[in-house]
Tab-separated table of C-alpha atoms and ligand atoms in Angstrom:
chain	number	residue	atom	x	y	z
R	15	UNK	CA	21.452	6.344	-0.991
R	16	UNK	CA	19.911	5.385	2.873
R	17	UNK	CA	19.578	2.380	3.717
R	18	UNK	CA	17.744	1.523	6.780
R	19	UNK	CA	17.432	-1.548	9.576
R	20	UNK	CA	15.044	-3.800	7.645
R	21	UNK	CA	16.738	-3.190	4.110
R	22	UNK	CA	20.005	-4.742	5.377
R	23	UNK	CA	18.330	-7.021	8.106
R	24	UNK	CA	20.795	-9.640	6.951
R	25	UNK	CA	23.235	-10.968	4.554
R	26	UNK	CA	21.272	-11.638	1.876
R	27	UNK	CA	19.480	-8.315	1.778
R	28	UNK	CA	23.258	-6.158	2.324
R	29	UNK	CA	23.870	-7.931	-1.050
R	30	UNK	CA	20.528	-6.670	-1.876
R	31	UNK	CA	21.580	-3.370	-1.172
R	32	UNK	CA	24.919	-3.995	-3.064
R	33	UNK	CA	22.994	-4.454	-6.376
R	34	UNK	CA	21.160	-1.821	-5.996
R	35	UNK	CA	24.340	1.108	-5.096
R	36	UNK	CA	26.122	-1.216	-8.385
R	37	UNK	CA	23.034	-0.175	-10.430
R	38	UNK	CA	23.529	3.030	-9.881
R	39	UNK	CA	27.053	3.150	-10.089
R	40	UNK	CA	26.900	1.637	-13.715
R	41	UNK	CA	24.476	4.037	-14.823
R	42	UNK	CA	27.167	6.785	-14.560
R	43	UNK	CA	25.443	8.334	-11.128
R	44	UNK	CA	27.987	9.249	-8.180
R	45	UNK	CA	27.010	8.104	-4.983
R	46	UNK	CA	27.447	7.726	-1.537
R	47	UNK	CA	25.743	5.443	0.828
R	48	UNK	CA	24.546	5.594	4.733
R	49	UNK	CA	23.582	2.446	6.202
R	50	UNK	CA	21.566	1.817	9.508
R	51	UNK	CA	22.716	-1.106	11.672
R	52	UNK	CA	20.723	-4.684	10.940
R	53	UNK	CA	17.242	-4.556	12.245
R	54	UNK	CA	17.149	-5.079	15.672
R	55	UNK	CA	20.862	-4.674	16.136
R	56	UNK	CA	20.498	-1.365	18.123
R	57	UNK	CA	17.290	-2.412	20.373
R	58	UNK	CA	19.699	-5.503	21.730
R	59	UNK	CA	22.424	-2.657	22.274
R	60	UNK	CA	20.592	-0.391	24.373
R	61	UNK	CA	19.207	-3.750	26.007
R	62	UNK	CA	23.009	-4.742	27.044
R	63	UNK	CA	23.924	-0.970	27.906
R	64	UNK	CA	20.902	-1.267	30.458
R	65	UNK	CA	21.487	-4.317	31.388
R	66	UNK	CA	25.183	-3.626	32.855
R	67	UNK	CA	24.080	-1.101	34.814
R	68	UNK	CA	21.831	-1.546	38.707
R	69	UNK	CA	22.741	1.793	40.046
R	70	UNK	CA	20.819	4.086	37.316
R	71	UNK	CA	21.964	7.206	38.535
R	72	UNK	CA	25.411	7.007	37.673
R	73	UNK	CA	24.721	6.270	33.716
R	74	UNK	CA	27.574	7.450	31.136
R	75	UNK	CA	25.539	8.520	28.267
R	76	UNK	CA	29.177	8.641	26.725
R	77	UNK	CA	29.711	4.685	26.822
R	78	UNK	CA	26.267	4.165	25.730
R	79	UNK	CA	26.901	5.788	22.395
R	80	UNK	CA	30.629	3.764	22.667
R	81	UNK	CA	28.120	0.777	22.413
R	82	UNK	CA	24.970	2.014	20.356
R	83	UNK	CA	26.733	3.237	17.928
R	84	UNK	CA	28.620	-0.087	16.816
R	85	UNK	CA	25.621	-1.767	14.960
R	86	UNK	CA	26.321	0.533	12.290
R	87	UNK	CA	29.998	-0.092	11.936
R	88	UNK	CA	29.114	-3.416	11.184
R	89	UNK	CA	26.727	-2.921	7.844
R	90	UNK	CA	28.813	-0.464	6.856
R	91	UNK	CA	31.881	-2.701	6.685
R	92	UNK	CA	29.256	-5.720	5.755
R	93	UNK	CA	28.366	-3.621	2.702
R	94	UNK	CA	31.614	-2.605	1.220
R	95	UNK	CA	33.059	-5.835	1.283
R	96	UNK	CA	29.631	-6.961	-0.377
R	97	UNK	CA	30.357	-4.129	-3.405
R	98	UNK	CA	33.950	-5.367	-3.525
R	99	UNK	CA	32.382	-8.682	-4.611
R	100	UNK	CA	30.172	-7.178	-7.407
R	101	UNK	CA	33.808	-5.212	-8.786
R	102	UNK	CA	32.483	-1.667	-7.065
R	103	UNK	CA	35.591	-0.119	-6.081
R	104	UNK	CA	34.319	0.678	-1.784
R	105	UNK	CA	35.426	1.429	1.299
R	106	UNK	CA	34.052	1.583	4.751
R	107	UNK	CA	33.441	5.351	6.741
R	108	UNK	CA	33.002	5.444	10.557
R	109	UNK	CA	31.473	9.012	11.744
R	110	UNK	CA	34.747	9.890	13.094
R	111	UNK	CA	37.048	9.112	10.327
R	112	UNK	CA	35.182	11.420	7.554
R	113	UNK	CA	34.419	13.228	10.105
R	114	UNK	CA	31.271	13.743	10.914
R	115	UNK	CA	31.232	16.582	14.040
R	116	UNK	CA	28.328	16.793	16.136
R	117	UNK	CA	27.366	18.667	19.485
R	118	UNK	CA	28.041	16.943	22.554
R	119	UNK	CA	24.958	16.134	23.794
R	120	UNK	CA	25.350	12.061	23.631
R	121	UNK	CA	22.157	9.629	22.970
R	122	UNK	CA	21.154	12.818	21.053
R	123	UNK	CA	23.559	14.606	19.436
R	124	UNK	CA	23.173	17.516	16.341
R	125	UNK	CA	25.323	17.003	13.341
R	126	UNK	CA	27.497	20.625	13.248
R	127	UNK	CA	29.516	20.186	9.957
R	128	UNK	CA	30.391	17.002	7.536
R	129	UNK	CA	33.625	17.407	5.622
R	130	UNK	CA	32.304	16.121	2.119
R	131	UNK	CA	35.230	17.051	0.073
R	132	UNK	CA	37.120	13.559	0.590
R	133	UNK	CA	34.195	11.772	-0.598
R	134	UNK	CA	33.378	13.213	-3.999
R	135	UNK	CA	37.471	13.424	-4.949
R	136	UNK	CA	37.726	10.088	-4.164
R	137	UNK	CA	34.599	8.837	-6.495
R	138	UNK	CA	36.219	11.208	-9.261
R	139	UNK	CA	39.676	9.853	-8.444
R	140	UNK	CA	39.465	6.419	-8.350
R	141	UNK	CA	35.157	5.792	-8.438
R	142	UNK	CA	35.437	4.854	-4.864
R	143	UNK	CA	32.069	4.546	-3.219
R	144	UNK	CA	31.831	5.275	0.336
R	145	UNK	CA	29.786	3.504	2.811
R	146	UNK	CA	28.957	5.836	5.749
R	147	UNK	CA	28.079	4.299	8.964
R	148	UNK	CA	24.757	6.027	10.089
R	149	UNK	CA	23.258	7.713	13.284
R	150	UNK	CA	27.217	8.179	14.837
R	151	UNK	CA	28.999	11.137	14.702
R	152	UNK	CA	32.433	12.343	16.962
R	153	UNK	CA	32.857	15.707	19.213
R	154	UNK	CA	35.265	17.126	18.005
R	155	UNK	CA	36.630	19.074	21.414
R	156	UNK	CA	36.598	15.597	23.222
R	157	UNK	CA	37.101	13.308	20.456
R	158	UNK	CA	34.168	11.030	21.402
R	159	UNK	CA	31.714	9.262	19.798
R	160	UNK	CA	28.400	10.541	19.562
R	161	UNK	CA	24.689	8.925	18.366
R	162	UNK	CA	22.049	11.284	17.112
R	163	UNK	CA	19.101	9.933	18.404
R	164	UNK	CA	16.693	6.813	17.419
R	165	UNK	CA	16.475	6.668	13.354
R	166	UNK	CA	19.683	9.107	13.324
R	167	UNK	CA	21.033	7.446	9.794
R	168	UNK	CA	18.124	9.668	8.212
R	169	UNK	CA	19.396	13.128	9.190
R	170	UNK	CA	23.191	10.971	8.436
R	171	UNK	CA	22.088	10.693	5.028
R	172	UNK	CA	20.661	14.036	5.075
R	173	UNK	CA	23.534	16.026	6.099
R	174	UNK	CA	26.185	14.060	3.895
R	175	UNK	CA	23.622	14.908	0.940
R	176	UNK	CA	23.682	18.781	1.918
R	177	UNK	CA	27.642	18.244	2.036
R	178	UNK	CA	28.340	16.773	-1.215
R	179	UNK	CA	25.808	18.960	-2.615
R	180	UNK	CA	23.797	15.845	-3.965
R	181	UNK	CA	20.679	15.838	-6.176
R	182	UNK	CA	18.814	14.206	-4.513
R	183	UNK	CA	18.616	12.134	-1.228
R	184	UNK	CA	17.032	8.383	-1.536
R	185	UNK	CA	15.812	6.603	1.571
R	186	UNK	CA	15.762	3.544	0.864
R	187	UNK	CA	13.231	1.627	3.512
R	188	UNK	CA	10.625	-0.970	3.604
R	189	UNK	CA	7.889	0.492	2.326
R	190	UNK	CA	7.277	2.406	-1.223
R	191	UNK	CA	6.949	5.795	-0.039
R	192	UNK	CA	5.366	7.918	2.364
R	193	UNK	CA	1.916	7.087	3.168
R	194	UNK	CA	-1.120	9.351	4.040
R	195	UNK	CA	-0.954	7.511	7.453
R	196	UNK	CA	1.004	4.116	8.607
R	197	UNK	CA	0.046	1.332	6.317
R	198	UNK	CA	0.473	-1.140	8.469
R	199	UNK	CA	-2.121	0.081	10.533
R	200	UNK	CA	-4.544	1.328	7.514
R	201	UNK	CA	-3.958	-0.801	4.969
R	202	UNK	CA	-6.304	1.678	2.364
R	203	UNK	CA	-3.302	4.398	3.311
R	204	UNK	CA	-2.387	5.799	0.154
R	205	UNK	CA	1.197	6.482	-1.302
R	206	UNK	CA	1.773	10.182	-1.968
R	207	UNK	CA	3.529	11.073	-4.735
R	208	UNK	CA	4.729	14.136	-2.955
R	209	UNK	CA	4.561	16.101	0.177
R	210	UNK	CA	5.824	19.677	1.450
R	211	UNK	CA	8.788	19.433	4.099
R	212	UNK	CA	6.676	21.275	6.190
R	213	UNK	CA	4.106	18.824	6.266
R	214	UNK	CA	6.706	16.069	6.525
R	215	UNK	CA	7.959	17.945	9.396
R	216	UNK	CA	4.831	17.863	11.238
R	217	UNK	CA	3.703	14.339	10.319
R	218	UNK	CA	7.044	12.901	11.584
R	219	UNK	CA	7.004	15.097	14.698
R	220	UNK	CA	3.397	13.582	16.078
R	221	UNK	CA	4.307	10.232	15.591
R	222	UNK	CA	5.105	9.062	11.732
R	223	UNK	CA	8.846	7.041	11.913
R	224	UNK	CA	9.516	6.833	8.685
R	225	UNK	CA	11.833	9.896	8.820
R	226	UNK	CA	13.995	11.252	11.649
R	227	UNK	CA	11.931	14.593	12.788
R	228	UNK	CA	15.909	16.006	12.082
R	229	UNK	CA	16.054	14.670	8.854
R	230	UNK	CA	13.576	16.948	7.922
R	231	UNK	CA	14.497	19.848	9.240
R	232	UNK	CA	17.978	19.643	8.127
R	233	UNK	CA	16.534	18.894	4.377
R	234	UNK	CA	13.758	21.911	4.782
R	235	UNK	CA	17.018	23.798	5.519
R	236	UNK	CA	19.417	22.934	3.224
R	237	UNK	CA	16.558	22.304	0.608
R	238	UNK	CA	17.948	18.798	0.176
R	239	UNK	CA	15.082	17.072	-2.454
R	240	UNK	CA	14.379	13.488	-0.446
R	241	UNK	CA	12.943	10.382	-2.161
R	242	UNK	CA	11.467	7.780	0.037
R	243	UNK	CA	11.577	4.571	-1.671
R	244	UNK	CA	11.374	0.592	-1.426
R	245	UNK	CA	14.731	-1.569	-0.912
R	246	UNK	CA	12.339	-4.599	-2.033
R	247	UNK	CA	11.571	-3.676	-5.298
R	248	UNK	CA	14.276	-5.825	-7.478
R	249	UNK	CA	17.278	-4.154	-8.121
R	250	UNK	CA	17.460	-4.967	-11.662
R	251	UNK	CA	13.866	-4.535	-12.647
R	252	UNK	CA	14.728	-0.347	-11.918
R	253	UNK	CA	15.581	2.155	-14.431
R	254	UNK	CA	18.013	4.327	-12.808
R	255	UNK	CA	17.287	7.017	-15.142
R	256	UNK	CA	13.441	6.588	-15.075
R	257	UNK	CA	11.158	7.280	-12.196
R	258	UNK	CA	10.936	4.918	-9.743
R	259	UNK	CA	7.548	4.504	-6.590
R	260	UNK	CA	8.207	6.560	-4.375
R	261	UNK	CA	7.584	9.891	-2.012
R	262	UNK	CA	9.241	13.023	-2.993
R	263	UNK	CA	9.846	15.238	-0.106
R	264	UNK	CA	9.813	19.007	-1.757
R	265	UNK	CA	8.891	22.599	-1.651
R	266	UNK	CA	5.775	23.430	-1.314
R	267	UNK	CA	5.411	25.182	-4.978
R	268	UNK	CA	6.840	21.929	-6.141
R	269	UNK	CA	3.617	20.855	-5.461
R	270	UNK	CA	0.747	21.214	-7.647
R	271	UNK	CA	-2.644	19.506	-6.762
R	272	UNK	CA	-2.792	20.329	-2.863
R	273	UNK	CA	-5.092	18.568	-0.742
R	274	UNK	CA	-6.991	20.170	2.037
R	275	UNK	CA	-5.551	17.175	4.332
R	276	UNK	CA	-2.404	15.319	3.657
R	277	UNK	CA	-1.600	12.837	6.331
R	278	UNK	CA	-2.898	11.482	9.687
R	279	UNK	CA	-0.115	10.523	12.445
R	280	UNK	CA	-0.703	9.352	16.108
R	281	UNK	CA	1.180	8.402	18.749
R	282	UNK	CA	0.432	6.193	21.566
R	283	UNK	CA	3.717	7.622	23.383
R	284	UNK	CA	2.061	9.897	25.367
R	285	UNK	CA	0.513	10.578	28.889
R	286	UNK	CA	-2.093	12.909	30.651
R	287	UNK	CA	-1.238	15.228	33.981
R	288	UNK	CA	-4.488	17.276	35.315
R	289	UNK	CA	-3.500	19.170	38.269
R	290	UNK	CA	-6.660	19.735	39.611
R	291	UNK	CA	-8.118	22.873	41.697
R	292	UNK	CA	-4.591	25.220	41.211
R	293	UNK	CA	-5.482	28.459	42.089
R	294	UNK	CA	-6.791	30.856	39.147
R	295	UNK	CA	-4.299	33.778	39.595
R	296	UNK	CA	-0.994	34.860	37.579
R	297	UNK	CA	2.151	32.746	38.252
R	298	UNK	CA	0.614	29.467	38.632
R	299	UNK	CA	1.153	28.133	34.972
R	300	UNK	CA	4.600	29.999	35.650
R	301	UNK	CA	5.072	27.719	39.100
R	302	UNK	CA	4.157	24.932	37.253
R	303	UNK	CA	5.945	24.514	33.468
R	304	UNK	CA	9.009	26.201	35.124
R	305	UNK	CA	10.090	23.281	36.957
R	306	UNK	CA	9.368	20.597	33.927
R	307	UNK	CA	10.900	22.632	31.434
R	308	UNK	CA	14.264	22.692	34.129
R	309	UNK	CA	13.971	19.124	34.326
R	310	UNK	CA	13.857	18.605	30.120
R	311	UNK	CA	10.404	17.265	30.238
R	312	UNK	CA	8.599	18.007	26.788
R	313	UNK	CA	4.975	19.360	27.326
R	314	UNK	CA	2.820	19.207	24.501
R	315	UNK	CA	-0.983	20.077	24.443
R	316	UNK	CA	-1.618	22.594	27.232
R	317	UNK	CA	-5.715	22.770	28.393
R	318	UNK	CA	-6.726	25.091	31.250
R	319	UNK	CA	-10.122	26.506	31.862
R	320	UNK	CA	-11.781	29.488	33.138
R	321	UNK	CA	-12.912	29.271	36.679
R	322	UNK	CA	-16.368	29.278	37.155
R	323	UNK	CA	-16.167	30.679	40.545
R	324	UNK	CA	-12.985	32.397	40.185
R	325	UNK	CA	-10.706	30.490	42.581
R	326	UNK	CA	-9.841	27.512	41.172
R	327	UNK	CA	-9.520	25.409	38.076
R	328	UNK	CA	-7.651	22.420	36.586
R	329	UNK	CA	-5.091	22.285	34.133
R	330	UNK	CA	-4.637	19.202	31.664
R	331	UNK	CA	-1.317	18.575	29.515
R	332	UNK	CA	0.624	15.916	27.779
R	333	UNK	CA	4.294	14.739	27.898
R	334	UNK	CA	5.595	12.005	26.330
R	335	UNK	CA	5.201	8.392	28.037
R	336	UNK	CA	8.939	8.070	29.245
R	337	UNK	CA	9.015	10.842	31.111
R	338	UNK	CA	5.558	10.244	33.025
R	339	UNK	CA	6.711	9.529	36.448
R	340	UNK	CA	9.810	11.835	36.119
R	341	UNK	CA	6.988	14.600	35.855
R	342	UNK	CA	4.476	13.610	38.102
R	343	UNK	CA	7.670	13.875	40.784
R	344	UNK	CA	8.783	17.075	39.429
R	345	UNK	CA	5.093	18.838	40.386
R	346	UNK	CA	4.816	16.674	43.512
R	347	UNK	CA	7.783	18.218	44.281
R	348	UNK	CA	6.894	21.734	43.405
R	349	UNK	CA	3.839	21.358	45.542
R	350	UNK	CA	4.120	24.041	47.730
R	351	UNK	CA	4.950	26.613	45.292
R	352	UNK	CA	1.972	25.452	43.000
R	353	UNK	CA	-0.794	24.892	44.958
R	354	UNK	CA	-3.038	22.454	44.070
R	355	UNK	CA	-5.145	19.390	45.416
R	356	UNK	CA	-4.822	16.529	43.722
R	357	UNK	CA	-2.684	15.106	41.125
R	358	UNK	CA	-4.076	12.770	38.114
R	359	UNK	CA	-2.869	11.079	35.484
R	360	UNK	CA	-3.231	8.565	32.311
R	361	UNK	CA	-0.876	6.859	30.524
R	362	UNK	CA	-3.664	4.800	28.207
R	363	UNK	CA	-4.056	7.895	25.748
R	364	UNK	CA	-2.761	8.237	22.464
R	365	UNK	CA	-3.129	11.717	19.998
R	366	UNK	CA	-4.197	11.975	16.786
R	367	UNK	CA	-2.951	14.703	14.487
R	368	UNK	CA	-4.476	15.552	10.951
R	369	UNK	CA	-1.896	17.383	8.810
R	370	UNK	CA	-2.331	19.568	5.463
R	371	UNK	CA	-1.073	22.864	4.118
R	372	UNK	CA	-4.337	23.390	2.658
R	373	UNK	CA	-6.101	23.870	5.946
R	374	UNK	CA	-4.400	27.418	5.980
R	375	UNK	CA	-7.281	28.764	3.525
R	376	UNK	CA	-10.144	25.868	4.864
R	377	UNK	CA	-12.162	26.719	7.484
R	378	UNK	CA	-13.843	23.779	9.579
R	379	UNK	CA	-11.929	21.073	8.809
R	380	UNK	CA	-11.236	19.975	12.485
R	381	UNK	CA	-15.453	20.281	13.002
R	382	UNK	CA	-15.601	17.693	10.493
R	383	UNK	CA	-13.319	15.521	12.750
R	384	UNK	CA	-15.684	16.306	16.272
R	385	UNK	CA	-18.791	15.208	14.469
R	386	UNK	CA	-17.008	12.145	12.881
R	387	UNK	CA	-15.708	11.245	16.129
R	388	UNK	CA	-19.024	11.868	17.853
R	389	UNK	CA	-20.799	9.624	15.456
R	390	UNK	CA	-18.284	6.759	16.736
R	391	UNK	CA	-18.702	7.370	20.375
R	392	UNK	CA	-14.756	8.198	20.974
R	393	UNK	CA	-14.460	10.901	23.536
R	394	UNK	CA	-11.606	13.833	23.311
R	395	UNK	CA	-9.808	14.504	26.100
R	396	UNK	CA	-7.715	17.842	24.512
R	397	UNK	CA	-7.493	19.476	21.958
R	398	UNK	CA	-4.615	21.629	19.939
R	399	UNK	CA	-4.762	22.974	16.640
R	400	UNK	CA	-2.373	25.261	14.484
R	401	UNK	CA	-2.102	26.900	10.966
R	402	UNK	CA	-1.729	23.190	9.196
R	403	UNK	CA	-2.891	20.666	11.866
R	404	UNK	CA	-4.425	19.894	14.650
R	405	UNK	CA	-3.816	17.191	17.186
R	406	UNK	CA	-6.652	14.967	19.290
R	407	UNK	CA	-6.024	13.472	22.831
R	408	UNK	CA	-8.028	10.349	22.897
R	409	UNK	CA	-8.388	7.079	24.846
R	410	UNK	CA	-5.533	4.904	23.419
R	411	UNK	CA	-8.250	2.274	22.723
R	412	UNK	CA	-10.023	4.053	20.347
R	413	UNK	CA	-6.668	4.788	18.469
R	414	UNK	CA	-7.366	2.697	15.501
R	415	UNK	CA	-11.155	3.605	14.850
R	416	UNK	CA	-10.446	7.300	15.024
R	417	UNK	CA	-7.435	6.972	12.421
R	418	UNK	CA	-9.479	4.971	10.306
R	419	UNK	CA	-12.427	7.261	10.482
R	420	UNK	CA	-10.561	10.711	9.779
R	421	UNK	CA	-8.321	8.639	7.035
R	422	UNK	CA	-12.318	7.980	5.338
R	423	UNK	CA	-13.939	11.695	6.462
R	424	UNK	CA	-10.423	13.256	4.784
R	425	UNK	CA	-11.178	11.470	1.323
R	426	UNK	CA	-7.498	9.370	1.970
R	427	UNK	CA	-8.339	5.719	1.450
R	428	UNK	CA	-7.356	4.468	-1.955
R	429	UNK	CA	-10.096	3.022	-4.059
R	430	UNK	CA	-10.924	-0.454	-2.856
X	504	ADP	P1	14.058	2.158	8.346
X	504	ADP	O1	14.498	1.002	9.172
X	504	ADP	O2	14.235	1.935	6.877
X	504	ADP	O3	14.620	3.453	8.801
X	504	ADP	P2	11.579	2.732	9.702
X	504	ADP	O4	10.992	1.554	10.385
X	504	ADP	O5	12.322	3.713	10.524
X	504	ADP	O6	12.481	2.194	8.499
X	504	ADP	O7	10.436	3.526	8.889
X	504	ADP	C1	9.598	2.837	7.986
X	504	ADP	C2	8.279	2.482	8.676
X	504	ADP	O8	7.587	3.674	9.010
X	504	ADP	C3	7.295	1.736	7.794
X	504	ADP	O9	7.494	0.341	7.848
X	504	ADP	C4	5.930	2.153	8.337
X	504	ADP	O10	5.321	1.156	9.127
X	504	ADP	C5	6.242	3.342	9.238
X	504	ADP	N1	5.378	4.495	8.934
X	504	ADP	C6	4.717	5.241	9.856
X	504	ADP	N2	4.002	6.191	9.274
X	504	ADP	C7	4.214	6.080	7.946
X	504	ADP	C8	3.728	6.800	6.801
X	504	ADP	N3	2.895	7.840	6.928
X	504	ADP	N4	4.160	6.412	5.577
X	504	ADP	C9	5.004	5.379	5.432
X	504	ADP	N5	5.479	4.650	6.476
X	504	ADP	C10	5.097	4.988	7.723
X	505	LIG	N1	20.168	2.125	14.114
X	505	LIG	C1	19.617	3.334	14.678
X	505	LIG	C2	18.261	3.052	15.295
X	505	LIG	O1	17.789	1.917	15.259
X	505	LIG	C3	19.548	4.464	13.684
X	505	LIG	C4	18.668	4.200	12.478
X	505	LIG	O2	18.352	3.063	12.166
X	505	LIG	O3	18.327	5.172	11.805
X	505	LIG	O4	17.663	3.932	15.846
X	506	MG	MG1	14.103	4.783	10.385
């Protein structure tokens, strides 16, 4: 059982949370439970790590997960004494004591192995639940503590599920489910009952937060069955042997009824580079990713044209919005050995991305999306598509109209 920021935003909901682990603890289920730090804990963290530091150059990304990763120590140690005053027999876990070893790559480290074997002896022994401080984890070699990345206690819960060999995984958040696109921003979004891990993959990769993108993975992998479910529905009005709302994240041939489109994500995190009149000859793309890819800079959709007169042309890609300028110095820098004229940019894009497994055997489905978009005067900037989705680079003010229109075109909305 996950529980993330909102679903233990404060006292009152961490003893929320404790009736609902009790529940399940009475109805003869063994569990274990990640938390997430209280909602907002982490942004004021990061906040204070930046804060204390002028000269940016000389950041310790090893004290910033000393500091990030304490808003979890807190709700975990919130919600054990919590159980402890509903008679469930609890105890606190930091990363480090269970442990949990990751790589050492701090701010975003990989979870290498989770020793599970303490935690189901001492349910059996003594019906001891643990309560796992999320999103931390410890190198081993240096004995440090690590943090696995924004909306880390995901892949936590994940990986403790794949360790203890659990039935299922339940991520417990503040909406019902996974939607066919963020209800808060479509409120006709629709609540699937389930969706492929590969789909899930993609959906949280361009932009969806309701699951770590390593969550995923790590549950594709391990084929760890995830249940996305409400922390606000009461605790005692749920059967904990019947079948509560929710998303099931699954195999594919656990799926029957498949849709040609499943989901719509978008992300408004992104940014727009043409480097315009490079020369049209091998070894400039070469000259030119080389250098970001050194520097770590994610590029995503890639456009380059044919040259009419065979010289020149432009190329267009995206990166994601933090590392904008970082880029745009990287090529400036690489001038010389790229050779281009002029460097542009935009930062006011956002891109769409329309997800299914059933556009493997549909033709045209992205068409539909051109005319739809056509129809509603939004202009595409770039395009990418692959076997089960394909992504739109739009002006960010249009973000809204073109999810709402593709959520319609798709057949998504829910009746009104
Ligand atoms: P938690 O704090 O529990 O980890 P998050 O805020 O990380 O919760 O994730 C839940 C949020 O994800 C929802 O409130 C919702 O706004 C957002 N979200 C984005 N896309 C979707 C989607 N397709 N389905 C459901 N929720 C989504
Ligand atoms: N508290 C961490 C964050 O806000 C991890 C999580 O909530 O999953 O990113
Ligand atoms: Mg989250």
């Amino acid at each position: 059982m996950k529980f993330g920021g909102t679903s233990v935003a404060d006292i009152d909901r961490i003893r929320n949370v404790a009736h609902h682990v009790k529940r399940e603890v009475d109805a003869g289920h063994e569990v274990a439970v990640v938390v997430s730090a209280m909602s907002g804990a982490t942004d004021q963290l990061v906040k204070w790590c930046e804060q204390s530091l002028k000269r940016r150059h000389i950041f310790d990304a090893r004290e910033y997960d000393a500091v990030v990763a304490s808003g979890e120590q807190v709700t975990a140690g919130l919600l054990a004494i919590a159980l402890q005053d509903l008679d469930v027999n609890a105890r606190s876990w930091q990363g480090w004591q269970l442990p949990i070893e990751t790589s050492e790559a701090h701010g975003s480290a990989r979870i290498v192995d989770v020793d599970g074997e303490a935690l189901v002896r001492r349910f059996k022994e003594r019906n001891e639940v643990a309560v796992i401080a999320g999103f931390q984890g410890v190198h081993p070699q240096t004995g440090r503590i690590t943090t696995l990345g924004r909306g880390g206690s995901d892949t936590s819960a994940v990986a403790i599920a794949a360790a203890i060999r659990a039935d299922r995984c339940d991520i417990y958040t503040d909406v019902d489910g996974v939607y066919t696109t963020d209800p808060r921003v479509v409120p006709r979004a629709r609540r699937l009952e389930r969706i492929a891990f590969e789909e899930m993959l993609e959906l949280a990769s361009l932009g969806a937060k309701v699951m770590q993108v390593r969550s995923v993975e790590l549950g594709m992998v391990n084929n760890v069955r995830i249940f996305v479910r409400s922390s606000f529905d009461p605790p005692d009005k749920i059967d904990p042997h019947g079948n509560p709302p929710g998303t099931l994240i699954c195999d594919e041939g656990e799926i029957m009824e498949q849709q040609t489109v499943t989901g719509i994500a978008f992300s408004r995190d992104e940014a727009q580079i043409s480097v315009r009149q490079v020369l049209d000859k091998p070894g400039v793309a070469a000259a030119l990713f080389g250098p970001l890819a050194e520097a770590n800079i994610n590029v995503d959709m890639i456009v380059q044209n044919v040259s009419s007169d065979g010289k020149t042309t432009d190329i267009t890609f995206t990166v994601p919005a933090g590392d904008y300028q970082r880029a745009l110095d990287v090529i400036a820098k690489a001038k010389r050995a790229i050779g281009y004229v002029r460097l542009d940019g935009a930062t006011d894009v956002a891109k769409i991305s329309v997800i299914g497994i059933g556009m493997r055997s549909h033709a045209g489905v992205a068409a539909q999306a051109f005319k739809a978009l056509a129809e509603r005067s939004v202009n595409i900037r770039a395009i990418t598509t692959s076997e089960i989705k394909f992504s739109l680079l739009i002006d960010a003010a249009f973000t809204e109209l073109a999810v709402r229109t593709l959520h319609s075109l798709y057949g998504l909305d829910k009746a009104a």
